[in-house]
Amino acid sequence: MLLSKIKTFFKLLLVNILVFLLVAAVVEVGGQVYFYFHPIYKDNCSIPHKTLGWKLKPNCQFISTGGRYNGEFKVLIKTNSHGFRDKERSFQKSPNTVRIALMGDSMVEALQVPLEKTAAHILETRLNAMSSSRGGVKYEVLNFGVGNHGLGQMFLAYKEFASTFDPDYVLFFVNGYLMERAVEYQVFENLIESNDFVSQRPRFLLKDGVEAYRRLESNLARSKFLKAIEQEEMIIEYPPQSDVEKEVSSEALRFFLREFFKNLVGDLLSWKNNAPFKMRITTIPSLSGFIVFPNAKILDLAEKLISSERRKLIILDSSKYYDNRENISGFLNDFAKARRQHYVNLSDSFLAAEKKGNRIRWTGDAHFNENGQRVFGETIFNWMRDNFTLL
């Protein structure tokens, strides 16, 4: 009797397993058909770069959906001849033209919206509309954003690329997570899935290590600290060359059910963390100096270079919005004042938009949607309109 019940149980179990597998197979086949008409597009334009770690390939195009088959956006991305997500730009600017270089990561690069909806394009359009009504100069806002770059890489991108376009103003998009990237020693294997390469992120360190930190910690008063940071030297480290040259095999086949559940989890996490948005980053509070001090040196070097070229630095601070770090915002504001440069608080505009119930990011993607890019661009425009007499 017992043996008969056991046999019956296993038969039912086997039938249920077979039914489950059959249903899963039907869903998977149906999903693959859906994939055929709604593919997961791959970024085939990102390439390694010996100085920056990686950037976009010149004169390249691909379709951006955020790596999702059911992406909320589907944008054709075209790079210019210099390898940036921007209109074609000449090195020599026309007479009576004011150029603005916008440095940042993927939030500035903005692969999630059409080019005309990016903050850089919106800022350029608004500036020219106001200027033309007054018979003023022409404005050009050049987008030098590169996805996943940190503050240090932004500085290198300015030195190697943006500075050659003779900008009058240099805008650095800054916050806590961008500072963390500058001190991380990371090798991103197959960062962009369609490119079988290993990307390198340079790491920015103070030359004397612990001794440098001790010196700086003893001079934390603003006037002393900013003078002390000038005396420190910076070291830029790259992963070993053998790691950079290593190839990583790309994924040959995608399974619909796996992508479905991955997207579902991503959507749930995005919904949970929507307002206000916080970057999911890990920082040990006792190591705050480890993050701030090298980045203070990066800003010191950037400001000195920009000033020597008779240009103005504008710090775009979004620290409070992304990771609620008042100490970083305070430092950035103090730095700008002490060096007689400019400081723009972006966080208040982002937080105010969300408080009003306006979504400024995509549901399943951490990046700004069209509304977020608009708030981004218009906040900079409003600040420039109110602070620059040249407008």
C-alpha positions in Angstrom: 0.0 0.0 0.0 2.8 2.4 1.0 4.8 1.5 -2.0 1.8 2.2 -4.3 1.4 5.6 -2.7 5.1 6.4 -3.2 4.9 5.3 -6.9 1.8 7.5 -7.4 3.5 10.5 -5.8 6.5 10.2 -8.0 4.4 9.8 -11.1 2.5 13.0 -10.3 5.7 14.7 -9.5 7.2 13.6 -12.9 4.0 14.7 -14.7 4.1 18.1 -13.0 7.8 18.5 -13.8 7.2 17.6 -17.5 4.3 20.1 -17.7 6.4 22.8 -16.1 9.3 22.1 -18.5 6.8 22.1 -21.5 5.3 25.4 -20.4 8.8 26.9 -19.9 9.9 25.6 -23.3 6.8 27.2 -24.9 7.5 30.5 -23.1 11.1 30.4 -24.0 10.4 29.7 -27.7 7.8 32.4 -27.7 10.3 34.7 -26.0 12.9 34.0 -28.6 10.4 34.9 -31.3 9.7 38.1 -29.4 13.5 38.8 -29.2 13.7 38.5 -32.9 11.3 41.5 -33.3 12.5 43.3 -30.1 16.2 42.5 -29.9 18.5 43.5 -27.0 20.8 45.9 -28.8 24.5 45.9 -28.0 26.8 48.9 -27.8 29.4 48.2 -30.4 30.9 51.7 -30.2 32.8 51.5 -26.9 36.5 50.9 -27.3 39.6 50.8 -25.0 41.6 54.0 -24.6 45.2 54.0 -23.2 44.6 57.1 -21.2 41.0 57.3 -20.3 40.4 53.5 -20.0 37.6 53.6 -22.6 35.5 55.9 -24.7 33.2 55.9 -27.7 34.5 55.1 -31.2 34.6 58.0 -33.7 31.9 58.1 -36.4 30.0 55.1 -35.0 26.4 54.4 -34.4 24.3 51.9 -32.4 20.8 51.6 -30.9 20.5 52.2 -27.1 17.8 50.4 -25.1 19.7 50.1 -21.8 20.4 46.5 -22.5 16.8 45.5 -22.2 14.4 43.7 -24.6 11.5 45.7 -23.3 13.4 49.0 -22.9 11.5 52.2 -22.2 13.6 54.0 -24.7 15.1 53.1 -28.1 17.6 55.7 -29.2 19.8 55.8 -32.3 23.2 56.9 -31.0 25.7 58.5 -33.4 29.1 59.7 -32.4 31.0 62.5 -34.1 34.5 62.3 -35.7 36.1 62.8 -32.2 34.2 59.9 -30.6 31.7 61.8 -28.4 27.9 61.8 -28.3 27.5 65.2 -29.8 27.1 67.1 -33.0 30.1 67.5 -35.3 32.5 70.1 -33.8 35.5 71.8 -35.3 38.6 72.5 -33.2 38.6 76.1 -34.2 35.6 78.1 -32.9 33.9 80.7 -35.0 34.3 84.4 -34.1 31.9 85.8 -31.6 31.3 82.4 -30.2 31.3 81.2 -26.5 32.2 77.6 -26.0 31.2 75.5 -23.0 32.7 72.0 -22.4 30.5 69.7 -20.4 32.4 66.9 -18.6 30.8 64.0 -16.9 29.8 60.3 -17.0 26.7 58.6 -18.5 24.4 61.2 -16.9 26.0 63.7 -19.2 26.5 61.4 -22.1 22.8 60.7 -22.0 22.5 57.6 -24.3 18.9 57.2 -23.0 17.4 60.1 -24.8 17.6 61.6 -28.3 20.4 64.1 -28.9 18.1 67.1 -28.9 16.7 66.1 -25.5 20.1 66.0 -23.8 21.0 68.6 -21.1 23.9 69.8 -23.3 21.7 70.4 -26.3 19.0 72.0 -24.2 21.5 74.4 -22.6 22.9 75.3 -26.0 19.4 76.0 -27.4 18.3 78.1 -24.4 21.5 80.2 -24.4 21.3 80.9 -28.1 17.6 81.8 -27.9 18.3 84.4 -25.2 21.4 85.6 -26.9 19.8 86.1 -30.3 17.0 88.1 -28.9 19.6 90.5 -27.6 21.8 90.4 -30.7 24.5 88.6 -28.7 27.1 85.9 -29.2 26.6 82.4 -30.4 26.9 79.6 -27.8 28.2 76.0 -28.3 27.9 73.4 -25.6 30.1 70.4 -26.3 29.2 67.1 -24.7 32.3 65.2 -23.4 30.4 62.8 -21.2 31.6 59.1 -21.2 29.7 56.4 -19.5 31.1 55.0 -16.2 33.9 57.6 -16.0 35.0 59.0 -12.6 36.2 62.4 -11.7 39.8 61.5 -12.5 38.9 60.3 -16.0 36.9 63.4 -16.6 40.0 65.4 -15.8 42.0 63.3 -18.3 39.3 63.7 -20.9 39.5 67.4 -20.5 43.3 67.5 -20.9 43.4 65.2 -23.9 40.2 66.2 -25.8 38.1 69.0 -24.5 40.9 71.5 -24.0 41.8 71.3 -27.7 38.4 72.8 -28.6 39.2 76.1 -26.9 36.3 76.2 -24.5 35.6 79.4 -22.5 33.9 77.6 -19.7 34.5 74.0 -18.4 31.7 72.4 -16.5 32.5 69.4 -14.3 29.6 67.2 -13.2 30.6 66.1 -9.6 29.2 64.0 -6.8 30.2 61.3 -4.3 30.1 58.2 -6.6 32.2 60.0 -9.3 34.8 60.7 -6.6 34.7 57.0 -5.5 35.4 55.9 -9.1 38.6 58.0 -9.1 40.1 56.0 -6.3 38.8 52.6 -7.3 41.3 50.1 -8.7 39.1 48.3 -11.2 39.3 46.3 -14.4 35.9 46.0 -16.0 35.7 42.8 -17.9 33.5 43.0 -21.0 32.1 46.3 -19.8 30.1 46.6 -23.0 29.0 43.1 -23.9 29.5 43.3 -27.7 33.2 44.3 -27.3 35.5 41.5 -26.2 38.0 43.6 -24.3 39.0 44.4 -20.7 38.6 48.0 -19.8 41.0 49.7 -17.4 40.1 52.4 -14.9 43.0 54.5 -13.8 43.4 55.0 -10.1 44.3 58.4 -8.6 46.5 58.4 -5.5 48.5 60.8 -3.4 52.2 60.2 -3.8 53.1 59.7 -0.2 50.1 57.6 0.7 49.4 57.5 4.4 51.8 60.3 5.2 50.0 62.5 2.7 46.7 61.8 4.4 48.2 62.6 7.8 49.5 65.9 6.6 46.1 66.8 5.1 44.2 65.7 8.1 46.2 68.1 10.2 45.2 71.0 7.9 41.4 70.5 7.6 40.6 74.2 8.0 39.6 75.5 4.6 42.3 78.0 4.2 45.0 75.6 5.3 43.6 72.6 3.5 43.5 74.2 0.1 47.0 75.4 0.4 48.2 72.0 1.7 46.6 70.1 -1.2 48.6 72.2 -3.6 51.8 70.8 -2.1 50.8 67.2 -2.6 51.7 65.2 -5.7 49.4 62.9 -7.7 50.1 59.4 -9.0 47.9 57.8 -11.7 48.0 54.0 -11.7 46.7 51.7 -14.4 46.0 47.9 -14.2 48.9 45.8 -15.5 49.2 45.8 -19.3 48.7 42.1 -19.5 45.2 42.5 -17.9 44.4 45.2 -20.4 45.2 43.0 -23.4 43.3 40.0 -22.1 40.2 39.1 -24.1 36.9 38.1 -22.7 34.4 35.9 -24.6 31.1 37.5 -25.2 27.7 35.9 -24.6 26.6 34.0 -27.7 23.0 33.2 -26.6 20.5 35.0 -24.5 17.7 33.1 -22.7 14.4 34.9 -22.6 13.3 33.7 -19.2 16.6 34.8 -17.6 16.3 38.2 -19.2 12.6 38.4 -18.1 13.4 37.8 -14.4 16.5 40.0 -14.5 14.4 42.9 -15.9 11.7 42.2 -13.3 14.1 42.4 -10.4 15.6 45.5 -11.8 12.2 47.2 -12.1 11.3 46.3 -8.5 14.6 47.7 -7.2 14.2 50.8 -9.3 10.6 51.3 -7.9 11.8 50.7 -4.4 14.6 53.3 -4.6 12.8 55.9 -6.7 12.4 58.9 -4.5 14.7 60.3 -3.6 17.2 58.3 -5.6 20.4 57.1 -3.9 23.2 55.4 -5.7 23.8 52.0 -4.2 27.4 52.5 -3.3 29.4 51.3 -0.3 31.7 53.7 1.6 33.3 53.1 5.0 32.8 56.4 6.8 36.3 56.3 8.4 37.7 56.3 4.9 36.0 59.5 3.8 39.4 61.2 3.6 40.6 58.4 1.3 37.9 59.5 -1.2 38.0 63.3 -0.7 41.7 64.0 -0.5 42.7 62.5 -3.9 39.7 64.1 -5.6 40.6 67.4 -4.0 44.0 67.1 -5.7 42.3 66.2 -9.0 40.2 69.4 -8.8 43.3 71.3 -7.8 45.1 70.1 -10.9 42.0 70.7 -13.1 41.5 74.2 -11.8 45.1 75.2 -12.2 45.2 73.9 -15.8 41.9 75.6 -16.7 42.9 78.9 -15.1 46.3 78.8 -16.9 44.4 78.6 -20.2 42.3 81.6 -19.2 39.2 79.6 -18.9 36.6 79.3 -16.1 35.7 76.2 -14.1 32.1 75.6 -13.2 31.4 72.8 -10.6 28.0 71.1 -11.1 27.3 69.5 -7.7 24.8 66.7 -7.5 26.1 65.1 -4.3 23.0 65.7 -2.1 20.7 64.2 -4.7 22.7 61.0 -5.4 24.1 60.1 -2.0 23.1 62.9 0.4 26.7 63.9 1.3 26.6 67.3 2.7 30.3 67.2 3.5 31.1 66.8 -0.2 28.8 69.6 -1.3 30.3 71.9 1.4 33.8 71.1 0.2 33.0 71.7 -3.5 31.3 75.0 -2.7 34.3 76.1 -0.5 36.7 75.0 -3.2 35.0 77.1 -5.9 34.8 80.2 -3.7 38.4 79.9 -2.6 39.7 79.5 -6.2 37.3 82.2 -7.5 35.5 79.7 -9.7 31.8 78.9 -10.0 29.5 76.5 -8.2 26.1 75.3 -9.2 23.8 73.3 -6.9 22.0 70.7 -9.1 20.6 68.6 -6.3 17.9 71.0 -5.2 16.4 71.1 -8.7 16.4 67.3 -9.0 14.9 66.8 -5.5 12.3 69.5 -6.1 11.2 67.8 -9.3 10.8 64.5 -7.6 9.0 66.1 -4.6 6.4 67.4 -7.1 5.8 63.9 -8.3 7.7 64.3 -11.5 9.7 61.3 -12.6 13.1 62.3 -13.8 14.6 58.9 -14.3 13.4 55.8 -16.3 11.5 53.2 -14.4 13.9 50.4 -15.1 17.0 52.5 -15.6 18.9 54.7 -13.2 19.6 57.4 -15.8 17.7 60.6 -16.5 14.7 60.4 -18.8 13.8 63.3 -21.1 12.3 65.2 -18.2 15.4 64.7 -16.0 17.7 65.9 -18.8 15.4 69.0 -19.2 15.7 69.8 -15.5 19.5 69.2 -15.7 19.9 71.5 -18.7 17.5 74.3 -17.5 19.1 74.4 -14.1 22.5 75.2 -15.6 20.8 77.7 -18.0 19.0 79.5 -15.1 22.2 79.8 -13.1 24.1 81.2 -16.1 21.3 83.6 -16.9 21.3 84.9 -13.3 25.0 85.1 -12.8 26.7 86.0 -16.1 26.3 89.5 -17.5 27.5 88.3 -20.9 24.1 86.8 -21.4 
